[in-house]
Amino acid sequence: MAQRAVWLISHEPGTPLGGTVRFSRRYPTVEKRAKVFNGTSYVPIPEDGPFLKSLLFELRLLDEDRDFMESRDSCSRINKTSVYGLKVGGEELWPVVAFLKNGIVYACVPLVEQTLSPRPALISISAISQGFELLFGIQDFLYSSQKIDTELNTKLSQLPDLLLQACPFGTLLDANLQNSLDSISFASVTHPQKQPAWKAGTYKGKPQVSIAITEKVKSMQYDKQDIADTWQVVGTVTCKCDLEGIMPNVTISLSLPTNGSPLQDILVHPCVTSLDSAILTSSSIDAMDDSAFSGPYKFPFTPPLESFNLCYYTSQVPVPPILGFYQMKEEEVQLKITVNLKLHESVKNNFKFCEAHIPFYNRGPITHVEYKVSFGQLEVFREKSLLIWIIGQKFPKSMEISLSGTVTFGAKSHEKQPFDHICIGGTAYLKLHFRILDYTLTGCYADQHSVQVFASGKPKISTHRKLISSDYYIWNSKAPAPVTYGSLLLNLSLRDNF
């Protein structure tokens, strides 16, 4: 007799989701047993978001689902047992024990130690009775007296430790959670929790959690048939957790939209306590296929006091955000340039800024420029031998812009004019600089409703996203191919640093 998972969901009519998962706990060891016992009829436990939506729909607690629906409300589906089957991802998760009391939906999934096809009688599944006993025990603990929100939040923050005592590995030992609380309180008095060596102090103040996802996109575009264009996304998730207590626990979930690009090569901060094996084994070296793990990516951790990088990742997005063409021809003392840029239709057309820098190395100062630009404006830095095309905050409706013109140079001065070992002759590039707020190229986001915080008080949770260009180069299509990608980036980065 064991439970595969337990949830506590606050019913919130009038909100977009209809409710919030206040607590959830999964038991991986029990889940492995379920795979063996259920065989081909096994249905995995869904993530909190899909489970929340499906359960509230089945319980008729969603505002938009009040109308009669044959699949749920027909006479053949009359339910008198508080045991349900939930439609999740085209499959039915059964049995799910669930009931609503005092604005909280209590739910669990008992382990069925046999195949689910044909469906066994409820009376033969002993774990269902154990599930009811566990949920009633949690209810009694939360509402043993008249509670205010602050006291309820404190009780919820105690549940992870209590279930370790009362329901280890999903097997109920004591439904009276107050007994477990008393034993934990006694242990904390006799053995007070020690301050870890890596944490210099504790936070006092208003609880808040800030999550920022920053993606940097790199690209090398050549417009040559014999050289493939390359691009890659590198992401960083930065957190700042201001929470009281010596060892507060936080769980953050990163999610992707349906067409999002899976995260790969994930590296996590040492404070992360556990990870799904699918997260650790997702690598950019492996060929992409439909079976690639696409989240949600859960990171349980005990945060340090300072801001820190929770994780890093890469991703192989199908196309770069901006496709470019750059051509430079030398005609006597002049250079004729042509630039075409196209914003991909899937990218958010709302930039904080967007610029194209066109440097001219190993030449004299710019003395004259004649140009035609279809969008934006061009600035000329004569002494630096540099053109900056300021595109602005939006591309036009056509998503395509162009620049053409001729540039004339004066006598070269070795002391003032920029010099480069790579950009000799016709070898030249255009570099894009842009930033898009509230957007990531992979679609990765952190839903603030899925953030779980086990600490005193209800924290304010804020999330931010942005996409930044980094090493985004478009090379002269008429020039010979530059050196290898890796050594080229090294040379460019060294030059930029000095």
PDB file of C-alpha atoms in Angstrom, residues 112-345:
ATOM      1  CA  VAL A 112      -2.482  -0.192  -7.920  1.00  0.00           C
ATOM      2  CA  GLU A 113      -0.442  -3.370  -7.603  1.00  0.00           C
ATOM      3  CA  GLN A 114      -1.827  -4.993 -10.764  1.00  0.00           C
ATOM      4  CA  THR A 115      -2.670  -4.144 -14.348  1.00  0.00           C
ATOM      5  CA  LEU A 116      -5.300  -1.447 -14.896  1.00  0.00           C
ATOM      6  CA  SER A 117      -6.859  -3.164 -17.895  1.00  0.00           C
ATOM      7  CA  PRO A 118      -9.460  -4.421 -17.150  1.00  0.00           C
ATOM      8  CA  ARG A 119     -10.015  -1.889 -14.367  1.00  0.00           C
ATOM      9  CA  PRO A 120     -10.052  -3.652 -10.948  1.00  0.00           C
ATOM     10  CA  ALA A 121     -12.794  -3.106  -8.358  1.00  0.00           C
ATOM     11  CA  LEU A 122     -12.135  -0.251  -5.939  1.00  0.00           C
ATOM     12  CA  ILE A 123     -12.626  -2.502  -2.942  1.00  0.00           C
ATOM     13  CA  SER A 124      -9.664  -4.609  -4.059  1.00  0.00           C
ATOM     14  CA  ILE A 125      -7.266  -1.619  -4.041  1.00  0.00           C
ATOM     15  CA  SER A 126      -6.134  -1.200  -0.435  1.00  0.00           C
ATOM     16  CA  ALA A 127      -4.037   1.899  -1.258  1.00  0.00           C
ATOM     17  CA  ILE A 128      -7.246   3.887  -1.932  1.00  0.00           C
ATOM     18  CA  SER A 129      -8.321   3.550   1.712  1.00  0.00           C
ATOM     19  CA  GLN A 130      -4.812   4.553   2.753  1.00  0.00           C
ATOM     20  CA  GLY A 131      -5.032   7.572   0.425  1.00  0.00           C
ATOM     21  CA  PHE A 132      -8.264   8.772   2.049  1.00  0.00           C
ATOM     22  CA  GLU A 133      -6.708   8.291   5.500  1.00  0.00           C
ATOM     23  CA  LEU A 134      -3.655  10.368   4.497  1.00  0.00           C
ATOM     24  CA  LEU A 135      -5.712  13.208   2.994  1.00  0.00           C
ATOM     25  CA  PHE A 136      -8.062  13.348   5.987  1.00  0.00           C
ATOM     26  CA  GLY A 137      -5.017  13.430   8.256  1.00  0.00           C
ATOM     27  CA  ILE A 138      -3.571  16.382   6.319  1.00  0.00           C
ATOM     28  CA  GLN A 139      -6.957  18.148   6.467  1.00  0.00           C
ATOM     29  CA  ASP A 140      -7.191  17.680  10.233  1.00  0.00           C
ATOM     30  CA  PHE A 141      -3.666  19.026  10.649  1.00  0.00           C
ATOM     31  CA  LEU A 142      -4.307  22.139   8.546  1.00  0.00           C
ATOM     32  CA  TYR A 143      -7.674  22.966  10.113  1.00  0.00           C
ATOM     33  CA  SER A 144      -7.418  21.572  13.638  1.00  0.00           C
ATOM     34  CA  SER A 145      -8.513  25.055  14.816  1.00  0.00           C
ATOM     35  CA  GLN A 146      -9.704  28.315  13.252  1.00  0.00           C
ATOM     36  CA  LYS A 147      -6.820  29.368  10.999  1.00  0.00           C
ATOM     37  CA  ILE A 148      -5.725  32.624   9.429  1.00  0.00           C
ATOM     38  CA  ASP A 149      -3.789  32.704   6.158  1.00  0.00           C
ATOM     39  CA  THR A 150      -0.425  33.236   7.862  1.00  0.00           C
ATOM     40  CA  GLU A 151      -0.941  30.220  10.108  1.00  0.00           C
ATOM     41  CA  LEU A 152      -2.106  28.106   7.168  1.00  0.00           C
ATOM     42  CA  ASN A 153       1.031  29.047   5.193  1.00  0.00           C
ATOM     43  CA  THR A 154       3.156  28.014   8.161  1.00  0.00           C
ATOM     44  CA  LYS A 155       1.376  24.652   8.325  1.00  0.00           C
ATOM     45  CA  LEU A 156       1.879  24.113   4.601  1.00  0.00           C
ATOM     46  CA  SER A 157       5.593  24.890   4.931  1.00  0.00           C
ATOM     47  CA  GLN A 158       5.824  22.134   7.577  1.00  0.00           C
ATOM     48  CA  LEU A 159       4.265  19.436   5.383  1.00  0.00           C
ATOM     49  CA  PRO A 160       7.478  18.291   3.565  1.00  0.00           C
ATOM     50  CA  ASP A 161       9.174  17.430   6.870  1.00  0.00           C
ATOM     51  CA  LEU A 162       6.004  15.928   8.345  1.00  0.00           C
ATOM     52  CA  LEU A 163       5.452  13.599   5.394  1.00  0.00           C
ATOM     53  CA  LEU A 164       9.031  12.369   5.701  1.00  0.00           C
ATOM     54  CA  GLN A 165       8.010  11.132   9.145  1.00  0.00           C
ATOM     55  CA  ALA A 166       4.371  10.148   8.586  1.00  0.00           C
ATOM     56  CA  CYS A 167       4.517   8.851   5.004  1.00  0.00           C
ATOM     57  CA  PRO A 168       8.087   7.851   4.052  1.00  0.00           C
ATOM     58  CA  PHE A 169       8.473   6.522   0.495  1.00  0.00           C
ATOM     59  CA  GLY A 170       4.715   6.966  -0.016  1.00  0.00           C
ATOM     60  CA  THR A 171       3.699   4.467   2.676  1.00  0.00           C
ATOM     61  CA  LEU A 172       1.471   5.864   5.433  1.00  0.00           C
ATOM     62  CA  LEU A 173       2.720   5.109   8.952  1.00  0.00           C
ATOM     63  CA  ASP A 174       0.725   7.637  10.986  1.00  0.00           C
ATOM     64  CA  ALA A 175      -2.230   9.686   9.760  1.00  0.00           C
ATOM     65  CA  ASN A 176      -1.995  11.948  12.825  1.00  0.00           C
ATOM     66  CA  LEU A 177       0.481  14.505  11.551  1.00  0.00           C
ATOM     67  CA  GLN A 178       0.497  16.308  14.888  1.00  0.00           C
ATOM     68  CA  ASN A 179       2.391  13.321  16.308  1.00  0.00           C
ATOM     69  CA  SER A 180       5.048  13.767  13.634  1.00  0.00           C
ATOM     70  CA  LEU A 181       5.183  17.522  14.333  1.00  0.00           C
ATOM     71  CA  ASP A 182       5.705  16.864  18.055  1.00  0.00           C
ATOM     72  CA  SER A 183       8.539  14.434  17.349  1.00  0.00           C
ATOM     73  CA  ILE A 184      10.197  16.881  14.935  1.00  0.00           C
ATOM     74  CA  SER A 185       9.797  19.740  17.445  1.00  0.00           C
ATOM     75  CA  PHE A 186      11.364  17.580  20.167  1.00  0.00           C
ATOM     76  CA  ALA A 187      14.263  16.715  17.874  1.00  0.00           C
ATOM     77  CA  SER A 188      14.763  20.369  16.951  1.00  0.00           C
ATOM     78  CA  VAL A 189      14.932  21.305  20.644  1.00  0.00           C
ATOM     79  CA  THR A 190      17.449  18.601  21.470  1.00  0.00           C
ATOM     80  CA  HIS A 191      19.371  18.954  18.190  1.00  0.00           C
ATOM     81  CA  PRO A 192      18.947  22.512  16.858  1.00  0.00           C
ATOM     82  CA  GLN A 193      19.476  22.969  13.115  1.00  0.00           C
ATOM     83  CA  LYS A 194      23.031  24.071  12.424  1.00  0.00           C
ATOM     84  CA  GLN A 195      23.952  26.957  10.189  1.00  0.00           C
ATOM     85  CA  PRO A 196      25.733  25.464   7.134  1.00  0.00           C
ATOM     86  CA  ALA A 197      29.318  26.620   6.603  1.00  0.00           C
ATOM     87  CA  TRP A 198      28.551  27.997   3.119  1.00  0.00           C
ATOM     88  CA  LYS A 199      25.752  30.274   4.399  1.00  0.00           C
ATOM     89  CA  ALA A 200      27.165  33.262   6.287  1.00  0.00           C
ATOM     90  CA  GLY A 201      23.886  34.452   7.842  1.00  0.00           C
ATOM     91  CA  THR A 202      20.096  34.469   7.598  1.00  0.00           C
ATOM     92  CA  TYR A 203      17.653  36.882   5.963  1.00  0.00           C
ATOM     93  CA  LYS A 204      15.150  38.986   7.910  1.00  0.00           C
ATOM     94  CA  GLY A 205      12.449  40.896   6.068  1.00  0.00           C
ATOM     95  CA  LYS A 206       9.712  40.541   3.488  1.00  0.00           C
ATOM     96  CA  PRO A 207       9.991  37.200   1.643  1.00  0.00           C
ATOM     97  CA  GLN A 208      10.476  37.439  -2.109  1.00  0.00           C
ATOM     98  CA  VAL A 209      11.845  35.308  -4.946  1.00  0.00           C
ATOM     99  CA  SER A 210      13.145  36.802  -8.206  1.00  0.00           C
ATOM    100  CA  ILE A 211      13.821  34.658 -11.299  1.00  0.00           C
ATOM    101  CA  ALA A 212      15.486  36.003 -14.454  1.00  0.00           C
ATOM    102  CA  ILE A 213      16.036  33.994 -17.656  1.00  0.00           C
ATOM    103  CA  THR A 214      18.626  35.465 -20.025  1.00  0.00           C
ATOM    104  CA  GLU A 215      19.290  33.855 -23.401  1.00  0.00           C
ATOM    105  CA  LYS A 216      22.219  34.851 -25.596  1.00  0.00           C
ATOM    106  CA  VAL A 217      22.083  33.898 -29.261  1.00  0.00           C
ATOM    107  CA  LYS A 218      25.284  33.419 -31.246  1.00  0.00           C
ATOM    108  CA  SER A 219      25.413  33.143 -35.024  1.00  0.00           C
ATOM    109  CA  MET A 220      27.859  32.934 -37.921  1.00  0.00           C
ATOM    110  CA  GLN A 221      26.228  33.483 -41.323  1.00  0.00           C
ATOM    111  CA  TYR A 222      28.197  33.240 -44.583  1.00  0.00           C
ATOM    112  CA  ASP A 223      25.583  32.921 -47.372  1.00  0.00           C
ATOM    113  CA  LYS A 224      27.777  30.270 -49.032  1.00  0.00           C
ATOM    114  CA  GLN A 225      26.722  26.881 -50.357  1.00  0.00           C
ATOM    115  CA  ASP A 226      29.907  25.162 -49.201  1.00  0.00           C
ATOM    116  CA  ILE A 227      29.838  26.574 -45.650  1.00  0.00           C
ATOM    117  CA  ALA A 228      26.906  25.963 -43.334  1.00  0.00           C
ATOM    118  CA  ASP A 229      25.615  28.826 -41.217  1.00  0.00           C
ATOM    119  CA  THR A 230      25.805  28.162 -37.482  1.00  0.00           C
ATOM    120  CA  TRP A 231      23.833  29.457 -34.522  1.00  0.00           C
ATOM    121  CA  GLN A 232      23.262  28.502 -30.904  1.00  0.00           C
ATOM    122  CA  VAL A 233      21.355  29.685 -27.847  1.00  0.00           C
ATOM    123  CA  VAL A 234      22.992  29.782 -24.413  1.00  0.00           C
ATOM    124  CA  GLY A 235      20.704  30.438 -21.456  1.00  0.00           C
ATOM    125  CA  THR A 236      21.257  31.447 -17.831  1.00  0.00           C
ATOM    126  CA  VAL A 237      18.668  31.313 -15.034  1.00  0.00           C
ATOM    127  CA  THR A 238      19.521  33.758 -12.231  1.00  0.00           C
ATOM    128  CA  CYS A 239      17.754  33.692  -8.861  1.00  0.00           C
ATOM    129  CA  LYS A 240      17.615  35.882  -5.775  1.00  0.00           C
ATOM    130  CA  CYS A 241      15.715  34.351  -2.840  1.00  0.00           C
ATOM    131  CA  ASP A 242      15.069  36.537   0.204  1.00  0.00           C
ATOM    132  CA  LEU A 243      13.566  33.981   2.602  1.00  0.00           C
ATOM    133  CA  GLU A 244      13.653  33.675   6.366  1.00  0.00           C
ATOM    134  CA  GLY A 245      15.007  30.556   8.035  1.00  0.00           C
ATOM    135  CA  ILE A 246      18.285  28.686   8.067  1.00  0.00           C
ATOM    136  CA  MET A 247      17.510  26.224   5.262  1.00  0.00           C
ATOM    137  CA  PRO A 248      14.405  27.245   3.253  1.00  0.00           C
ATOM    138  CA  ASN A 249      13.534  25.001   0.325  1.00  0.00           C
ATOM    139  CA  VAL A 250      12.476  26.258  -3.114  1.00  0.00           C
ATOM    140  CA  THR A 251      11.444  24.420  -6.284  1.00  0.00           C
ATOM    141  CA  ILE A 252      11.452  26.256  -9.620  1.00  0.00           C
ATOM    142  CA  SER A 253      10.044  24.747 -12.822  1.00  0.00           C
ATOM    143  CA  LEU A 254      11.132  25.877 -16.284  1.00  0.00           C
ATOM    144  CA  SER A 255       8.569  25.175 -18.981  1.00  0.00           C
ATOM    145  CA  LEU A 256       8.465  25.291 -22.782  1.00  0.00           C
ATOM    146  CA  PRO A 257       5.570  25.973 -25.160  1.00  0.00           C
ATOM    147  CA  THR A 258       4.362  23.197 -27.453  1.00  0.00           C
ATOM    148  CA  ASN A 259       6.788  24.184 -30.221  1.00  0.00           C
ATOM    149  CA  GLY A 260       9.641  25.146 -27.866  1.00  0.00           C
ATOM    150  CA  SER A 261      13.210  23.931 -28.401  1.00  0.00           C
ATOM    151  CA  PRO A 262      14.359  21.430 -25.714  1.00  0.00           C
ATOM    152  CA  LEU A 263      17.041  22.563 -23.281  1.00  0.00           C
ATOM    153  CA  GLN A 264      20.374  20.714 -23.413  1.00  0.00           C
ATOM    154  CA  ASP A 265      23.798  20.589 -21.725  1.00  0.00           C
ATOM    155  CA  ILE A 266      22.220  21.718 -18.440  1.00  0.00           C
ATOM    156  CA  LEU A 267      24.653  22.671 -15.665  1.00  0.00           C
ATOM    157  CA  VAL A 268      23.251  23.449 -12.206  1.00  0.00           C
ATOM    158  CA  HIS A 269      24.403  25.309  -9.107  1.00  0.00           C
ATOM    159  CA  PRO A 270      25.692  23.137  -6.228  1.00  0.00           C
ATOM    160  CA  CYS A 271      22.695  24.177  -4.093  1.00  0.00           C
ATOM    161  CA  VAL A 272      20.352  22.083  -6.307  1.00  0.00           C
ATOM    162  CA  THR A 273      19.439  19.006  -4.257  1.00  0.00           C
ATOM    163  CA  SER A 274      18.126  16.598  -6.921  1.00  0.00           C
ATOM    164  CA  LEU A 275      17.437  16.361 -10.655  1.00  0.00           C
ATOM    165  CA  ASP A 276      15.502  14.179 -13.057  1.00  0.00           C
ATOM    166  CA  SER A 277      17.921  11.932 -14.961  1.00  0.00           C
ATOM    167  CA  ALA A 278      16.367  13.102 -18.262  1.00  0.00           C
ATOM    168  CA  ILE A 279      17.613  16.634 -17.512  1.00  0.00           C
ATOM    169  CA  LEU A 280      21.181  15.490 -16.925  1.00  0.00           C
ATOM    170  CA  THR A 281      21.385  13.282 -20.025  1.00  0.00           C
ATOM    171  CA  SER A 282      20.027  15.801 -22.572  1.00  0.00           C
ATOM    172  CA  SER A 283      23.057  16.733 -24.683  1.00  0.00           C
ATOM    173  CA  SER A 284      23.591  18.835 -27.815  1.00  0.00           C
ATOM    174  CA  ILE A 285      25.976  16.136 -29.075  1.00  0.00           C
ATOM    175  CA  ASP A 286      23.057  13.736 -29.548  1.00  0.00           C
ATOM    176  CA  ALA A 287      20.844  14.031 -32.619  1.00  0.00           C
ATOM    177  CA  MET A 288      17.518  15.776 -31.961  1.00  0.00           C
ATOM    178  CA  ASP A 289      14.391  13.623 -32.188  1.00  0.00           C
ATOM    179  CA  ASP A 290      10.780  13.628 -31.015  1.00  0.00           C
ATOM    180  CA  SER A 291      11.703  11.736 -27.858  1.00  0.00           C
ATOM    181  CA  ALA A 292      13.937  14.553 -26.534  1.00  0.00           C
ATOM    182  CA  PHE A 293      12.939  15.639 -23.036  1.00  0.00           C
ATOM    183  CA  SER A 294      10.998  18.901 -23.274  1.00  0.00           C
ATOM    184  CA  GLY A 295      10.262  19.561 -19.617  1.00  0.00           C
ATOM    185  CA  PRO A 296       9.051  20.843 -17.355  1.00  0.00           C
ATOM    186  CA  TYR A 297      12.541  21.116 -15.872  1.00  0.00           C
ATOM    187  CA  LYS A 298      12.295  21.054 -12.065  1.00  0.00           C
ATOM    188  CA  PHE A 299      15.071  22.396  -9.841  1.00  0.00           C
ATOM    189  CA  PRO A 300      14.631  21.878  -6.064  1.00  0.00           C
ATOM    190  CA  PHE A 301      17.272  23.784  -4.090  1.00  0.00           C
ATOM    191  CA  THR A 302      18.234  25.496  -0.851  1.00  0.00           C
ATOM    192  CA  PRO A 303      19.190  29.031  -1.931  1.00  0.00           C
ATOM    193  CA  PRO A 304      22.210  31.020  -0.749  1.00  0.00           C
ATOM    194  CA  LEU A 305      21.687  34.591   0.466  1.00  0.00           C
ATOM    195  CA  GLU A 306      23.174  36.288  -2.588  1.00  0.00           C
ATOM    196  CA  SER A 307      22.000  36.330  -6.193  1.00  0.00           C
ATOM    197  CA  PHE A 308      23.231  33.211  -8.014  1.00  0.00           C
ATOM    198  CA  ASN A 309      23.010  31.401 -11.346  1.00  0.00           C
ATOM    199  CA  LEU A 310      20.673  28.458 -10.782  1.00  0.00           C
ATOM    200  CA  CYS A 311      21.549  26.786 -14.078  1.00  0.00           C
ATOM    201  CA  TYR A 312      22.998  27.182 -17.559  1.00  0.00           C
ATOM    202  CA  TYR A 313      21.726  25.514 -20.735  1.00  0.00           C
ATOM    203  CA  THR A 314      22.080  25.435 -24.501  1.00  0.00           C
ATOM    204  CA  SER A 315      19.463  24.829 -27.169  1.00  0.00           C
ATOM    205  CA  GLN A 316      19.371  24.080 -30.887  1.00  0.00           C
ATOM    206  CA  VAL A 317      16.686  26.414 -32.205  1.00  0.00           C
ATOM    207  CA  PRO A 318      15.567  25.687 -35.791  1.00  0.00           C
ATOM    208  CA  VAL A 319      16.501  29.097 -37.274  1.00  0.00           C
ATOM    209  CA  PRO A 320      18.391  32.227 -36.144  1.00  0.00           C
ATOM    210  CA  PRO A 321      16.177  35.177 -35.174  1.00  0.00           C
ATOM    211  CA  ILE A 322      17.573  37.480 -37.892  1.00  0.00           C
ATOM    212  CA  LEU A 323      18.769  36.203 -41.266  1.00  0.00           C
ATOM    213  CA  GLY A 324      21.318  38.406 -42.975  1.00  0.00           C
ATOM    214  CA  PHE A 325      23.148  38.980 -46.237  1.00  0.00           C
ATOM    215  CA  TYR A 326      26.245  41.204 -46.473  1.00  0.00           C
ATOM    216  CA  GLN A 327      28.235  41.902 -49.620  1.00  0.00           C
ATOM    217  CA  MET A 328      31.245  44.191 -49.961  1.00  0.00           C
ATOM    218  CA  LYS A 329      33.002  44.920 -53.261  1.00  0.00           C
ATOM    219  CA  GLU A 330      36.145  46.996 -53.663  1.00  0.00           C
ATOM    220  CA  GLU A 331      36.117  49.470 -56.571  1.00  0.00           C
ATOM    221  CA  GLU A 332      39.323  51.568 -56.690  1.00  0.00           C
ATOM    222  CA  VAL A 333      39.278  53.795 -53.572  1.00  0.00           C
ATOM    223  CA  GLN A 334      35.662  53.004 -52.806  1.00  0.00           C
ATOM    224  CA  LEU A 335      33.825  50.114 -51.199  1.00  0.00           C
ATOM    225  CA  LYS A 336      30.357  49.203 -52.392  1.00  0.00           C
ATOM    226  CA  ILE A 337      28.250  47.559 -49.688  1.00  0.00           C
ATOM    227  CA  THR A 338      24.863  45.818 -49.724  1.00  0.00           C
ATOM    228  CA  VAL A 339      23.048  44.580 -46.606  1.00  0.00           C
ATOM    229  CA  ASN A 340      19.737  42.714 -46.356  1.00  0.00           C
ATOM    230  CA  LEU A 341      18.229  41.697 -43.005  1.00  0.00           C
ATOM    231  CA  LYS A 342      15.086  39.686 -42.349  1.00  0.00           C
ATOM    232  CA  LEU A 343      13.433  39.102 -38.972  1.00  0.00           C
ATOM    233  CA  HIS A 344      12.019  35.591 -38.667  1.00  0.00           C
ATOM    234  CA  GLU A 345       8.228  35.589 -38.373  1.00  0.00           C
TER     235      GLU A 345
END
